[in-house]
Amino acid sequence: MEQSQANANIILSFFSTELLLNIIFACVTIVLTFLLSKIVTSRLTSYLEKSYA
């Protein structure tokens, strides 16, 4: 009984760590995508302003 409980704890801690990493990765990806879109938009806007000025 003790052994199976220990195994369950190991599995749970592994999954929670994995989940945490996935959440962090997702947040980083979202932030990077947001920043990239902001950069692209500003570049595109300045390019269009120069083209049609």
PDB file of N, CA and C in Angstrom:
ATOM      1  N   MET A   1       0.837  -1.212   0.000  1.00  0.00           N
ATOM      2  CA  MET A   1       0.000   0.000   0.000  1.00  0.00           C
ATOM      3  C   MET A   1       0.870   1.258   0.000  1.00  0.00           C
ATOM      4  N   GLU A   2       1.874   1.274   0.860  1.00  0.00           N
ATOM      5  CA  GLU A   2       2.785   2.419   0.933  1.00  0.00           C
ATOM      6  C   GLU A   2       3.477   2.661  -0.413  1.00  0.00           C
ATOM      7  N   GLN A   3       3.906   1.552  -1.028  1.00  0.00           N
ATOM      8  CA  GLN A   3       4.632   1.636  -2.300  1.00  0.00           C
ATOM      9  C   GLN A   3       3.759   2.249  -3.397  1.00  0.00           C
ATOM     10  N   SER A   4       2.517   1.802  -3.492  1.00  0.00           N
ATOM     11  CA  SER A   4       1.625   2.324  -4.532  1.00  0.00           C
ATOM     12  C   SER A   4       1.321   3.807  -4.283  1.00  0.00           C
ATOM     13  N   GLN A   5       1.225   4.181  -3.009  1.00  0.00           N
ATOM     14  CA  GLN A   5       0.996   5.590  -2.657  1.00  0.00           C
ATOM     15  C   GLN A   5       2.192   6.440  -3.092  1.00  0.00           C
ATOM     16  N   ALA A   6       3.388   5.920  -2.848  1.00  0.00           N
ATOM     17  CA  ALA A   6       4.610   6.630  -3.240  1.00  0.00           C
ATOM     18  C   ALA A   6       4.667   6.781  -4.759  1.00  0.00           C
ATOM     19  N   ASN A   7       4.333   5.705  -5.467  1.00  0.00           N
ATOM     20  CA  ASN A   7       4.319   5.747  -6.933  1.00  0.00           C
ATOM     21  C   ASN A   7       3.313   6.776  -7.437  1.00  0.00           C
ATOM     22  N   ALA A   8       2.146   6.811  -6.814  1.00  0.00           N
ATOM     23  CA  ALA A   8       1.108   7.764  -7.200  1.00  0.00           C
ATOM     24  C   ALA A   8       1.606   9.196  -6.993  1.00  0.00           C
ATOM     25  N   ASN A   9       2.295   9.432  -5.881  1.00  0.00           N
ATOM     26  CA  ASN A   9       2.830  10.763  -5.598  1.00  0.00           C
ATOM     27  C   ASN A   9       3.864  11.172  -6.642  1.00  0.00           C
ATOM     28  N   ILE A  10       4.723  10.221  -7.016  1.00  0.00           N
ATOM     29  CA  ILE A  10       5.750  10.502  -8.028  1.00  0.00           C
ATOM     30  C   ILE A  10       5.085  10.861  -9.353  1.00  0.00           C
ATOM     31  N   ILE A  11       4.092  10.069  -9.735  1.00  0.00           N
ATOM     32  CA  ILE A  11       3.377  10.305 -10.993  1.00  0.00           C
ATOM     33  C   ILE A  11       2.686  11.668 -10.961  1.00  0.00           C
ATOM     34  N   LEU A  12       2.016  11.974  -9.848  1.00  0.00           N
ATOM     35  CA  LEU A  12       1.311  13.247  -9.720  1.00  0.00           C
ATOM     36  C   LEU A  12       2.277  14.423  -9.787  1.00  0.00           C
ATOM     37  N   SER A  13       3.397  14.315  -9.088  1.00  0.00           N
ATOM     38  CA  SER A  13       4.365  15.406  -9.090  1.00  0.00           C
ATOM     39  C   SER A  13       4.962  15.578 -10.482  1.00  0.00           C
ATOM     40  N   PHE A  14       5.195  14.465 -11.173  1.00  0.00           N
ATOM     41  CA  PHE A  14       5.723  14.531 -12.545  1.00  0.00           C
ATOM     42  C   PHE A  14       4.732  15.241 -13.458  1.00  0.00           C
ATOM     43  N   PHE A  15       3.462  14.837 -13.352  1.00  0.00           N
ATOM     44  CA  PHE A  15       2.436  15.436 -14.201  1.00  0.00           C
ATOM     45  C   PHE A  15       2.251  16.920 -13.888  1.00  0.00           C
ATOM     46  N   SER A  16       2.312  17.280 -12.611  1.00  0.00           N
ATOM     47  CA  SER A  16       2.127  18.684 -12.257  1.00  0.00           C
ATOM     48  C   SER A  16       3.300  19.521 -12.775  1.00  0.00           C
ATOM     49  N   THR A  17       4.515  18.945 -12.715  1.00  0.00           N
ATOM     50  CA  THR A  17       5.686  19.650 -13.244  1.00  0.00           C
ATOM     51  C   THR A  17       5.549  19.820 -14.750  1.00  0.00           C
ATOM     52  N   GLU A  18       5.132  18.741 -15.405  1.00  0.00           N
ATOM     53  CA  GLU A  18       4.926  18.766 -16.854  1.00  0.00           C
ATOM     54  C   GLU A  18       3.880  19.816 -17.218  1.00  0.00           C
ATOM     55  N   LEU A  19       2.797  19.840 -16.451  1.00  0.00           N
ATOM     56  CA  LEU A  19       1.711  20.780 -16.689  1.00  0.00           C
ATOM     57  C   LEU A  19       2.199  22.211 -16.504  1.00  0.00           C
ATOM     58  N   LEU A  20       2.970  22.428 -15.440  1.00  0.00           N
ATOM     59  CA  LEU A  20       3.516  23.750 -15.151  1.00  0.00           C
ATOM     60  C   LEU A  20       4.400  24.218 -16.303  1.00  0.00           C
ATOM     61  N   LEU A  21       5.266  23.312 -16.779  1.00  0.00           N
ATOM     62  CA  LEU A  21       6.141  23.643 -17.904  1.00  0.00           C
ATOM     63  C   LEU A  21       5.327  23.973 -19.148  1.00  0.00           C
ATOM     64  N   ASN A  22       4.278  23.205 -19.382  1.00  0.00           N
ATOM     65  CA  ASN A  22       3.417  23.459 -20.540  1.00  0.00           C
ATOM     66  C   ASN A  22       2.740  24.816 -20.433  1.00  0.00           C
ATOM     67  N   ILE A  23       2.274  25.155 -19.231  1.00  0.00           N
ATOM     68  CA  ILE A  23       1.617  26.447 -19.016  1.00  0.00           C
ATOM     69  C   ILE A  23       2.603  27.591 -19.246  1.00  0.00           C
ATOM     70  N   ILE A  24       3.819  27.442 -18.689  1.00  0.00           N
ATOM     71  CA  ILE A  24       4.854  28.465 -18.863  1.00  0.00           C
ATOM     72  C   ILE A  24       5.191  28.622 -20.345  1.00  0.00           C
ATOM     73  N   PHE A  25       5.363  27.478 -21.019  1.00  0.00           N
ATOM     74  CA  PHE A  25       5.682  27.489 -22.445  1.00  0.00           C
ATOM     75  C   PHE A  25       4.580  28.176 -23.246  1.00  0.00           C
ATOM     76  N   ALA A  26       3.339  27.878 -22.899  1.00  0.00           N
ATOM     77  CA  ALA A  26       2.196  28.483 -23.583  1.00  0.00           C
ATOM     78  C   ALA A  26       2.193  30.000 -23.386  1.00  0.00           C
ATOM     79  N   CYS A  27       2.444  30.439 -22.160  1.00  0.00           N
ATOM     80  CA  CYS A  27       2.471  31.876 -21.858  1.00  0.00           C
ATOM     81  C   CYS A  27       3.576  32.575 -22.641  1.00  0.00           C
ATOM     82  N   VAL A  28       4.768  31.963 -22.653  1.00  0.00           N
ATOM     83  CA  VAL A  28       5.902  32.534 -23.384  1.00  0.00           C
ATOM     84  C   VAL A  28       5.580  32.637 -24.872  1.00  0.00           C
ATOM     85  N   THR A  29       4.984  31.579 -25.404  1.00  0.00           N
ATOM     86  CA  THR A  29       4.619  31.561 -26.823  1.00  0.00           C
ATOM     87  C   THR A  29       3.621  32.668 -27.140  1.00  0.00           C
ATOM     88  N   ILE A  30       2.623  32.826 -26.276  1.00  0.00           N
ATOM     89  CA  ILE A  30       1.606  33.860 -26.477  1.00  0.00           C
ATOM     90  C   ILE A  30       2.243  35.250 -26.447  1.00  0.00           C
ATOM     91  N   VAL A  31       3.110  35.481 -25.463  1.00  0.00           N
ATOM     92  CA  VAL A  31       3.774  36.784 -25.334  1.00  0.00           C
ATOM     93  C   VAL A  31       4.646  37.068 -26.555  1.00  0.00           C
ATOM     94  N   LEU A  32       5.431  36.057 -26.973  1.00  0.00           N
ATOM     95  CA  LEU A  32       6.297  36.242 -28.136  1.00  0.00           C
ATOM     96  C   LEU A  32       5.487  36.511 -29.400  1.00  0.00           C
ATOM     97  N   THR A  33       4.403  35.783 -29.564  1.00  0.00           N
ATOM     98  CA  THR A  33       3.538  35.981 -30.726  1.00  0.00           C
ATOM     99  C   THR A  33       2.958  37.393 -30.724  1.00  0.00           C
ATOM    100  N   PHE A  34       2.523  37.839 -29.536  1.00  0.00           N
ATOM    101  CA  PHE A  34       1.962  39.178 -29.386  1.00  0.00           C
ATOM    102  C   PHE A  34       2.998  40.240 -29.747  1.00  0.00           C
ATOM    103  N   LEU A  35       4.219  40.092 -29.197  1.00  0.00           N
ATOM    104  CA  LEU A  35       5.286  41.049 -29.476  1.00  0.00           C
ATOM    105  C   LEU A  35       5.642  41.058 -30.957  1.00  0.00           C
ATOM    106  N   LEU A  36       5.723  39.862 -31.540  1.00  0.00           N
ATOM    107  CA  LEU A  36       6.052  39.747 -32.957  1.00  0.00           C
ATOM    108  C   LEU A  36       5.005  40.446 -33.818  1.00  0.00           C
ATOM    109  N   SER A  37       3.738  40.248 -33.473  1.00  0.00           N
ATOM    110  CA  SER A  37       2.662  40.875 -34.243  1.00  0.00           C
ATOM    111  C   SER A  37       2.716  42.396 -34.099  1.00  0.00           C
ATOM    112  N   LYS A  38       3.069  42.881 -32.892  1.00  0.00           N
ATOM    113  CA  LYS A  38       3.198  44.321 -32.678  1.00  0.00           C
ATOM    114  C   LYS A  38       4.321  44.881 -33.545  1.00  0.00           C
ATOM    115  N   ILE A  39       5.459  44.173 -33.571  1.00  0.00           N
ATOM    116  CA  ILE A  39       6.613  44.614 -34.361  1.00  0.00           C
ATOM    117  C   ILE A  39       6.258  44.635 -35.844  1.00  0.00           C
ATOM    118  N   VAL A  40       5.650  43.558 -36.318  1.00  0.00           N
ATOM    119  CA  VAL A  40       5.265  43.460 -37.728  1.00  0.00           C
ATOM    120  C   VAL A  40       4.280  44.567 -38.087  1.00  0.00           C
ATOM    121  N   THR A  41       3.307  44.799 -37.221  1.00  0.00           N
ATOM    122  CA  THR A  41       2.305  45.832 -37.476  1.00  0.00           C
ATOM    123  C   THR A  41       2.948  47.214 -37.552  1.00  0.00           C
ATOM    124  N   SER A  42       3.857  47.510 -36.621  1.00  0.00           N
ATOM    125  CA  SER A  42       4.501  48.827 -36.622  1.00  0.00           C
ATOM    126  C   SER A  42       5.396  48.994 -37.849  1.00  0.00           C
ATOM    127  N   ARG A  43       6.111  47.924 -38.214  1.00  0.00           N
ATOM    128  CA  ARG A  43       6.958  47.969 -39.409  1.00  0.00           C
ATOM    129  C   ARG A  43       6.108  48.207 -40.654  1.00  0.00           C
ATOM    130  N   LEU A  44       5.020  47.453 -40.747  1.00  0.00           N
ATOM    131  CA  LEU A  44       4.128  47.535 -41.903  1.00  0.00           C
ATOM    132  C   LEU A  44       3.507  48.927 -41.983  1.00  0.00           C
ATOM    133  N   THR A  45       3.097  49.446 -40.832  1.00  0.00           N
ATOM    134  CA  THR A  45       2.484  50.774 -40.785  1.00  0.00           C
ATOM    135  C   THR A  45       3.476  51.835 -41.247  1.00  0.00           C
ATOM    136  N   SER A  46       4.709  51.773 -40.728  1.00  0.00           N
ATOM    137  CA  SER A  46       5.706  52.773 -41.117  1.00  0.00           C
ATOM    138  C   SER A  46       6.058  52.638 -42.596  1.00  0.00           C
ATOM    139  N   TYR A  47       6.114  51.412 -43.095  1.00  0.00           N
ATOM    140  CA  TYR A  47       6.394  51.169 -44.518  1.00  0.00           C
ATOM    141  C   TYR A  47       5.292  51.767 -45.394  1.00  0.00           C
ATOM    142  N   LEU A  48       4.041  51.516 -44.982  1.00  0.00           N
ATOM    143  CA  LEU A  48       2.908  52.046 -45.746  1.00  0.00           C
ATOM    144  C   LEU A  48       2.875  53.570 -45.692  1.00  0.00           C
ATOM    145  N   GLU A  49       3.209  54.138 -44.530  1.00  0.00           N
ATOM    146  CA  GLU A  49       3.226  55.597 -44.405  1.00  0.00           C
ATOM    147  C   GLU A  49       4.290  56.197 -45.323  1.00  0.00           C
ATOM    148  N   LYS A  50       5.451  55.546 -45.407  1.00  0.00           N
ATOM    149  CA  LYS A  50       6.518  56.025 -46.291  1.00  0.00           C
ATOM    150  C   LYS A  50       6.103  55.892 -47.748  1.00  0.00           C
ATOM    151  N   SER A  51       5.445  54.791 -48.066  1.00  0.00           N
ATOM    152  CA  SER A  51       5.051  54.523 -49.453  1.00  0.00           C
ATOM    153  C   SER A  51       4.000  55.512 -49.945  1.00  0.00           C
ATOM    154  N   TYR A  52       3.046  55.836 -49.077  1.00  0.00           N
ATOM    155  CA  TYR A  52       1.915  56.664 -49.502  1.00  0.00           C
ATOM    156  C   TYR A  52       1.980  58.093 -48.985  1.00  0.00           C
ATOM    157  N   ALA A  53       3.133  58.478 -48.436  1.00  0.00           N
ATOM    158  CA  ALA A  53       3.261  59.829 -47.893  1.00  0.00           C
ATOM    159  C   ALA A  53       3.379  60.835 -49.033  1.00  0.00           C
TER     160      ALA A  53
END
